[in-house]
Amino acid sequence: MTFAILNVSAILTAALSAFALGALWYAPFVFGAVWKRANGFTTDPPPRATIFLLTFFFNLVMAVNLAIFLNSPKTTTAFGAAAGFAAGLGWAAMGLAIVALFERRPWSYILVNGGYLAVALTLMGTILGAWR
């Protein structure tokens, strides 16, 4: 496996799409208020540049990882979306759910955060599968 054959533009776009989805997903008018209650926040946490930079970096790591799994000439948009969904729901969301159960987090925490991971990875997989 060589990284030279990965589509860097697709990877960057996939990472940016997950970053943008997070901005929308956690907005107060979508799931932000539920997320805030699930975490016990009474005020909005102050934004920090480091958090946003690390968030993009972690999205980039996820996009590279998914691109490696999808790195086949036979990969299609539908397969990319299905693989992204399987990774998002089956690995990321379920892993988060296990940790959250032991931390005694509410189901709303699991559904909001796990849902984001499932949708973000589905979106990433769709982009990576389509942009071959």
PDB file of C-alpha atoms in Angstrom:
ATOM      1  CA  MET A   1       0.000   0.000   0.000  1.00  0.00           C
ATOM      2  CA  THR A   2       1.396   3.342  -1.004  1.00  0.00           C
ATOM      3  CA  PHE A   3      -0.020   6.680   0.016  1.00  0.00           C
ATOM      4  CA  ALA A   4       0.932   8.134  -3.375  1.00  0.00           C
ATOM      5  CA  ILE A   5      -2.155   6.622  -5.026  1.00  0.00           C
ATOM      6  CA  LEU A   6      -4.597   8.166  -2.535  1.00  0.00           C
ATOM      7  CA  ASN A   7      -6.640  11.127  -3.775  1.00  0.00           C
ATOM      8  CA  VAL A   8      -5.453  13.963  -1.521  1.00  0.00           C
ATOM      9  CA  SER A   9      -8.134  16.359  -2.789  1.00  0.00           C
ATOM     10  CA  ALA A  10     -10.868  13.862  -1.971  1.00  0.00           C
ATOM     11  CA  ILE A  11      -9.374  13.254   1.482  1.00  0.00           C
ATOM     12  CA  LEU A  12      -9.212  16.981   2.259  1.00  0.00           C
ATOM     13  CA  THR A  13     -12.759  17.473   0.988  1.00  0.00           C
ATOM     14  CA  ALA A  14     -13.998  14.547   3.075  1.00  0.00           C
ATOM     15  CA  ALA A  15     -12.311  15.956   6.189  1.00  0.00           C
ATOM     16  CA  LEU A  16     -13.750  19.413   5.529  1.00  0.00           C
ATOM     17  CA  SER A  17     -17.214  17.927   4.988  1.00  0.00           C
ATOM     18  CA  ALA A  18     -17.139  16.260   8.409  1.00  0.00           C
ATOM     19  CA  PHE A  19     -15.882  19.501   9.959  1.00  0.00           C
ATOM     20  CA  ALA A  20     -18.715  21.489   8.333  1.00  0.00           C
ATOM     21  CA  LEU A  21     -21.254  18.828   9.290  1.00  0.00           C
ATOM     22  CA  GLY A  22     -20.117  19.139  12.910  1.00  0.00           C
ATOM     23  CA  ALA A  23     -20.665  22.901  12.828  1.00  0.00           C
ATOM     24  CA  LEU A  24     -24.220  22.312  11.665  1.00  0.00           C
ATOM     25  CA  TRP A  25     -24.923  19.180  13.753  1.00  0.00           C
ATOM     26  CA  TYR A  26     -23.895  20.807  17.037  1.00  0.00           C
ATOM     27  CA  ALA A  27     -25.549  24.158  16.280  1.00  0.00           C
ATOM     28  CA  PRO A  28     -28.153  25.169  18.874  1.00  0.00           C
ATOM     29  CA  PHE A  29     -30.998  24.887  16.361  1.00  0.00           C
ATOM     30  CA  VAL A  30     -30.099  21.283  15.438  1.00  0.00           C
ATOM     31  CA  PHE A  31     -28.650  19.097  18.243  1.00  0.00           C
ATOM     32  CA  GLY A  32     -26.541  21.652  20.127  1.00  0.00           C
ATOM     33  CA  ALA A  33     -29.038  22.219  22.932  1.00  0.00           C
ATOM     34  CA  VAL A  34     -29.518  18.467  23.438  1.00  0.00           C
ATOM     35  CA  TRP A  35     -25.750  17.945  23.380  1.00  0.00           C
ATOM     36  CA  LYS A  36     -25.259  20.726  25.918  1.00  0.00           C
ATOM     37  CA  ARG A  37     -27.818  19.172  28.321  1.00  0.00           C
ATOM     38  CA  ALA A  38     -26.363  15.687  27.838  1.00  0.00           C
ATOM     39  CA  ASN A  39     -22.959  17.021  28.893  1.00  0.00           C
ATOM     40  CA  GLY A  40     -24.329  18.985  31.840  1.00  0.00           C
ATOM     41  CA  PHE A  41     -23.229  22.338  30.391  1.00  0.00           C
ATOM     42  CA  THR A  42     -25.193  25.305  31.687  1.00  0.00           C
ATOM     43  CA  THR A  43     -23.397  27.799  29.441  1.00  0.00           C
ATOM     44  CA  ASP A  44     -21.727  27.510  26.075  1.00  0.00           C
ATOM     45  CA  PRO A  45     -18.105  26.419  26.410  1.00  0.00           C
ATOM     46  CA  PRO A  46     -15.805  29.172  25.125  1.00  0.00           C
ATOM     47  CA  PRO A  47     -14.508  28.412  21.631  1.00  0.00           C
ATOM     48  CA  ARG A  48     -10.800  27.723  21.412  1.00  0.00           C
ATOM     49  CA  ALA A  49      -8.764  27.664  18.225  1.00  0.00           C
ATOM     50  CA  THR A  50      -6.888  24.575  19.431  1.00  0.00           C
ATOM     51  CA  ILE A  51     -10.129  22.592  19.629  1.00  0.00           C
ATOM     52  CA  PHE A  52     -11.060  23.485  16.060  1.00  0.00           C
ATOM     53  CA  LEU A  53      -7.567  22.763  14.735  1.00  0.00           C
ATOM     54  CA  LEU A  54      -7.452  19.386  16.472  1.00  0.00           C
ATOM     55  CA  THR A  55     -10.985  18.606  15.314  1.00  0.00           C
ATOM     56  CA  PHE A  56      -9.971  19.173  11.709  1.00  0.00           C
ATOM     57  CA  PHE A  57      -6.803  17.115  12.218  1.00  0.00           C
ATOM     58  CA  PHE A  58      -8.802  14.201  13.687  1.00  0.00           C
ATOM     59  CA  ASN A  59     -11.291  14.434  10.804  1.00  0.00           C
ATOM     60  CA  LEU A  60      -8.323  14.313   8.445  1.00  0.00           C
ATOM     61  CA  VAL A  61      -6.985  11.176  10.166  1.00  0.00           C
ATOM     62  CA  MET A  62     -10.423   9.544   9.831  1.00  0.00           C
ATOM     63  CA  ALA A  63     -10.606  10.521   6.146  1.00  0.00           C
ATOM     64  CA  VAL A  64      -7.137   9.110   5.415  1.00  0.00           C
ATOM     65  CA  ASN A  65      -7.996   5.896   7.243  1.00  0.00           C
ATOM     66  CA  LEU A  66     -11.253   5.492   5.331  1.00  0.00           C
ATOM     67  CA  ALA A  67      -9.508   6.337   2.044  1.00  0.00           C
ATOM     68  CA  ILE A  68      -7.022   3.543   2.676  1.00  0.00           C
ATOM     69  CA  PHE A  69      -9.884   1.075   3.210  1.00  0.00           C
ATOM     70  CA  LEU A  70     -11.638   2.297   0.058  1.00  0.00           C
ATOM     71  CA  ASN A  71      -8.493   2.371  -2.075  1.00  0.00           C
ATOM     72  CA  SER A  72      -9.618   0.067  -4.854  1.00  0.00           C
ATOM     73  CA  PRO A  73     -10.511   0.693  -8.489  1.00  0.00           C
ATOM     74  CA  LYS A  74     -13.754  -1.187  -7.824  1.00  0.00           C
ATOM     75  CA  THR A  75     -14.915   1.314  -5.180  1.00  0.00           C
ATOM     76  CA  THR A  76     -18.098   3.138  -6.167  1.00  0.00           C
ATOM     77  CA  THR A  77     -20.040   5.981  -4.607  1.00  0.00           C
ATOM     78  CA  ALA A  78     -22.582   3.541  -3.174  1.00  0.00           C
ATOM     79  CA  PHE A  79     -19.892   1.265  -1.761  1.00  0.00           C
ATOM     80  CA  GLY A  80     -18.061   4.252  -0.263  1.00  0.00           C
ATOM     81  CA  ALA A  81     -21.256   5.451   1.398  1.00  0.00           C
ATOM     82  CA  ALA A  82     -22.055   1.962   2.710  1.00  0.00           C
ATOM     83  CA  ALA A  83     -18.514   1.456   4.018  1.00  0.00           C
ATOM     84  CA  GLY A  84     -18.559   4.885   5.657  1.00  0.00           C
ATOM     85  CA  PHE A  85     -21.900   4.111   7.285  1.00  0.00           C
ATOM     86  CA  ALA A  86     -20.662   0.730   8.499  1.00  0.00           C
ATOM     87  CA  ALA A  87     -17.524   2.317   9.953  1.00  0.00           C
ATOM     88  CA  GLY A  88     -19.467   5.203  11.475  1.00  0.00           C
ATOM     89  CA  LEU A  89     -22.250   3.194  13.041  1.00  0.00           C
ATOM     90  CA  GLY A  90     -20.559  -0.150  13.557  1.00  0.00           C
ATOM     91  CA  TRP A  91     -17.190   1.023  14.889  1.00  0.00           C
ATOM     92  CA  ALA A  92     -17.210   4.684  15.866  1.00  0.00           C
ATOM     93  CA  ALA A  93     -20.727   5.061  17.272  1.00  0.00           C
ATOM     94  CA  MET A  94     -20.720   1.685  19.003  1.00  0.00           C
ATOM     95  CA  GLY A  95     -17.283   2.346  20.504  1.00  0.00           C
ATOM     96  CA  LEU A  96     -18.501   5.698  21.757  1.00  0.00           C
ATOM     97  CA  ALA A  97     -21.648   4.044  23.140  1.00  0.00           C
ATOM     98  CA  ILE A  98     -19.624   1.512  25.140  1.00  0.00           C
ATOM     99  CA  VAL A  99     -17.494   4.229  26.698  1.00  0.00           C
ATOM    100  CA  ALA A 100     -20.559   6.401  27.359  1.00  0.00           C
ATOM    101  CA  LEU A 101     -22.367   3.552  29.120  1.00  0.00           C
ATOM    102  CA  PHE A 102     -19.493   3.089  31.544  1.00  0.00           C
ATOM    103  CA  GLU A 103     -19.313   6.852  32.059  1.00  0.00           C
ATOM    104  CA  ARG A 104     -23.040   6.796  32.865  1.00  0.00           C
ATOM    105  CA  ARG A 105     -23.810   9.261  30.082  1.00  0.00           C
ATOM    106  CA  PRO A 106     -27.443   9.724  29.011  1.00  0.00           C
ATOM    107  CA  TRP A 107     -28.780   8.087  25.865  1.00  0.00           C
ATOM    108  CA  SER A 108     -29.109  11.533  24.308  1.00  0.00           C
ATOM    109  CA  TYR A 109     -25.312  11.863  24.521  1.00  0.00           C
ATOM    110  CA  ILE A 110     -24.869   8.551  22.695  1.00  0.00           C
ATOM    111  CA  LEU A 111     -27.477   9.366  20.050  1.00  0.00           C
ATOM    112  CA  VAL A 112     -26.209  12.881  19.292  1.00  0.00           C
ATOM    113  CA  ASN A 113     -22.500  12.041  19.221  1.00  0.00           C
ATOM    114  CA  GLY A 114     -22.882   8.560  17.724  1.00  0.00           C
ATOM    115  CA  GLY A 115     -25.280   9.936  15.138  1.00  0.00           C
ATOM    116  CA  TYR A 116     -22.769  12.589  14.155  1.00  0.00           C
ATOM    117  CA  LEU A 117     -20.035   9.972  13.707  1.00  0.00           C
ATOM    118  CA  ALA A 118     -22.293   7.728  11.613  1.00  0.00           C
ATOM    119  CA  VAL A 119     -23.407  10.570   9.348  1.00  0.00           C
ATOM    120  CA  ALA A 120     -19.925  12.134   9.098  1.00  0.00           C
ATOM    121  CA  LEU A 121     -18.277   8.874   8.076  1.00  0.00           C
ATOM    122  CA  THR A 122     -21.092   8.125   5.621  1.00  0.00           C
ATOM    123  CA  LEU A 123     -20.517  11.540   4.055  1.00  0.00           C
ATOM    124  CA  MET A 124     -16.755  10.960   3.963  1.00  0.00           C
ATOM    125  CA  GLY A 125     -17.216   7.537   2.383  1.00  0.00           C
ATOM    126  CA  THR A 126     -19.574   8.969  -0.222  1.00  0.00           C
ATOM    127  CA  ILE A 127     -17.042  11.640  -1.198  1.00  0.00           C
ATOM    128  CA  LEU A 128     -14.115   9.212  -1.241  1.00  0.00           C
ATOM    129  CA  GLY A 129     -16.076   6.637  -3.230  1.00  0.00           C
ATOM    130  CA  ALA A 130     -17.316   9.165  -5.765  1.00  0.00           C
ATOM    131  CA  TRP A 131     -14.016  10.956  -6.268  1.00  0.00           C
ATOM    132  CA  ARG A 132     -11.914   8.101  -7.591  1.00  0.00           C
TER     133      ARG A 132
END
